Amino acid sequence: TRYIETLQSMPSAQLCWVCDTNPERLRHAQSLGVSRVTADFSEVCADPQVEAVLVVTPEAAHAAIAVEA
């Protein structure tokens, strides 16, 4: 939640997606105004509007996500 709110407060950033395997967190992101949510990270990577990715996962998952991004 705090990452969403922080990004939304930054005039130079646009939060395009939230990706999470937890459906409750995805619903919460939508309640905060995030229009595109998914459990499939490849959807995020396929979006040509995505210029940067903030990886907020346990350390063990960082490498695979960063490589795919």
PDB file of C-alpha atoms in Angstrom:
ATOM      1  CA  THR A   1       0.000   0.000   0.000  1.00  0.00           C
ATOM      2  CA  ARG A   2       2.675   2.508   0.910  1.00  0.00           C
ATOM      3  CA  TYR A   3       4.445   1.966  -2.422  1.00  0.00           C
ATOM      4  CA  ILE A   4       1.225   2.650  -4.325  1.00  0.00           C
ATOM      5  CA  GLU A   5       0.512   5.782  -2.332  1.00  0.00           C
ATOM      6  CA  THR A   6       4.099   7.003  -2.665  1.00  0.00           C
ATOM      7  CA  LEU A   7       4.150   6.527  -6.434  1.00  0.00           C
ATOM      8  CA  GLN A   8       0.753   8.167  -6.814  1.00  0.00           C
ATOM      9  CA  SER A   9       2.033  11.212  -4.918  1.00  0.00           C
ATOM     10  CA  MET A  10       4.982  11.714  -7.278  1.00  0.00           C
ATOM     11  CA  PRO A  11       4.130  14.117 -10.112  1.00  0.00           C
ATOM     12  CA  SER A  12       6.833  12.633 -12.357  1.00  0.00           C
ATOM     13  CA  ALA A  13       5.626   9.028 -11.975  1.00  0.00           C
ATOM     14  CA  GLN A  14       2.608   7.235 -13.392  1.00  0.00           C
ATOM     15  CA  LEU A  15       1.611   3.948 -11.785  1.00  0.00           C
ATOM     16  CA  CYS A  16       0.379   1.814 -14.689  1.00  0.00           C
ATOM     17  CA  TRP A  17       0.168  -1.663 -13.180  1.00  0.00           C
ATOM     18  CA  VAL A  18       0.223  -3.630  -9.951  1.00  0.00           C
ATOM     19  CA  CYS A  19       1.173  -7.282 -10.224  1.00  0.00           C
ATOM     20  CA  ASP A  20       0.667  -9.607  -7.268  1.00  0.00           C
ATOM     21  CA  THR A  21      -0.194 -13.259  -6.717  1.00  0.00           C
ATOM     22  CA  ASN A  22      -2.508 -12.298  -3.872  1.00  0.00           C
ATOM     23  CA  PRO A  23      -6.025 -11.439  -5.146  1.00  0.00           C
ATOM     24  CA  GLU A  24      -6.817  -9.418  -2.009  1.00  0.00           C
ATOM     25  CA  ARG A  25      -3.829  -7.130  -2.603  1.00  0.00           C
ATOM     26  CA  LEU A  26      -4.911  -6.702  -6.219  1.00  0.00           C
ATOM     27  CA  ARG A  27      -8.401  -5.692  -5.091  1.00  0.00           C
ATOM     28  CA  HIS A  28      -6.842  -3.273  -2.608  1.00  0.00           C
ATOM     29  CA  ALA A  29      -4.710  -1.741  -5.373  1.00  0.00           C
ATOM     30  CA  GLN A  30      -7.859  -1.239  -7.443  1.00  0.00           C
ATOM     31  CA  SER A  31      -9.544   0.434  -4.471  1.00  0.00           C
ATOM     32  CA  LEU A  32      -6.624   2.894  -4.425  1.00  0.00           C
ATOM     33  CA  GLY A  33      -7.235   3.781  -8.067  1.00  0.00           C
ATOM     34  CA  VAL A  34      -4.883   1.424  -9.905  1.00  0.00           C
ATOM     35  CA  SER A  35      -6.757   0.510 -13.063  1.00  0.00           C
ATOM     36  CA  ARG A  36      -4.616  -2.373 -14.322  1.00  0.00           C
ATOM     37  CA  VAL A  37      -3.850  -5.255 -11.992  1.00  0.00           C
ATOM     38  CA  THR A  38      -2.693  -8.770 -12.762  1.00  0.00           C
ATOM     39  CA  ALA A  39      -1.163 -11.887 -11.279  1.00  0.00           C
ATOM     40  CA  ASP A  40       0.775 -12.480 -14.513  1.00  0.00           C
ATOM     41  CA  PHE A  41       3.995 -10.476 -14.672  1.00  0.00           C
ATOM     42  CA  SER A  42       4.368 -11.160 -18.400  1.00  0.00           C
ATOM     43  CA  GLU A  43       1.314  -8.906 -18.973  1.00  0.00           C
ATOM     44  CA  VAL A  44       3.201  -6.033 -17.371  1.00  0.00           C
ATOM     45  CA  CYS A  45       6.334  -6.733 -19.418  1.00  0.00           C
ATOM     46  CA  ALA A  46       4.314  -6.858 -22.646  1.00  0.00           C
ATOM     47  CA  ASP A  47       2.909  -3.359 -22.118  1.00  0.00           C
ATOM     48  CA  PRO A  48       4.909  -0.879 -24.239  1.00  0.00           C
ATOM     49  CA  GLN A  49       3.963   1.968 -21.873  1.00  0.00           C
ATOM     50  CA  VAL A  50       5.963   0.428 -19.020  1.00  0.00           C
ATOM     51  CA  GLU A  51       9.297   2.224 -18.701  1.00  0.00           C
ATOM     52  CA  ALA A  52      10.341   1.034 -15.244  1.00  0.00           C
ATOM     53  CA  VAL A  53       9.471  -1.706 -12.787  1.00  0.00           C
ATOM     54  CA  LEU A  54       9.570  -1.492  -9.012  1.00  0.00           C
ATOM     55  CA  VAL A  55      10.243  -4.997  -7.681  1.00  0.00           C
ATOM     56  CA  VAL A  56       8.741  -5.364  -4.219  1.00  0.00           C
ATOM     57  CA  THR A  57       9.087  -9.068  -3.504  1.00  0.00           C
ATOM     58  CA  PRO A  58      11.000 -11.288  -1.105  1.00  0.00           C
ATOM     59  CA  GLU A  59      14.708 -11.276  -2.000  1.00  0.00           C
ATOM     60  CA  ALA A  60      14.615 -14.779  -3.474  1.00  0.00           C
ATOM     61  CA  ALA A  61      12.203 -13.663  -6.203  1.00  0.00           C
ATOM     62  CA  HIS A  62      14.002 -10.474  -7.272  1.00  0.00           C
ATOM     63  CA  ALA A  63      16.413 -11.939  -9.814  1.00  0.00           C
ATOM     64  CA  ALA A  64      13.868 -13.801 -11.942  1.00  0.00           C
ATOM     65  CA  ILE A  65      11.548 -10.787 -12.072  1.00  0.00           C
ATOM     66  CA  ALA A  66      14.350  -8.342 -12.868  1.00  0.00           C
ATOM     67  CA  VAL A  67      15.619 -10.540 -15.689  1.00  0.00           C
ATOM     68  CA  GLU A  68      12.136 -10.838 -17.214  1.00  0.00           C
ATOM     69  CA  ALA A  69      11.577  -7.084 -16.943  1.00  0.00           C
TER      70      ALA A  69
END
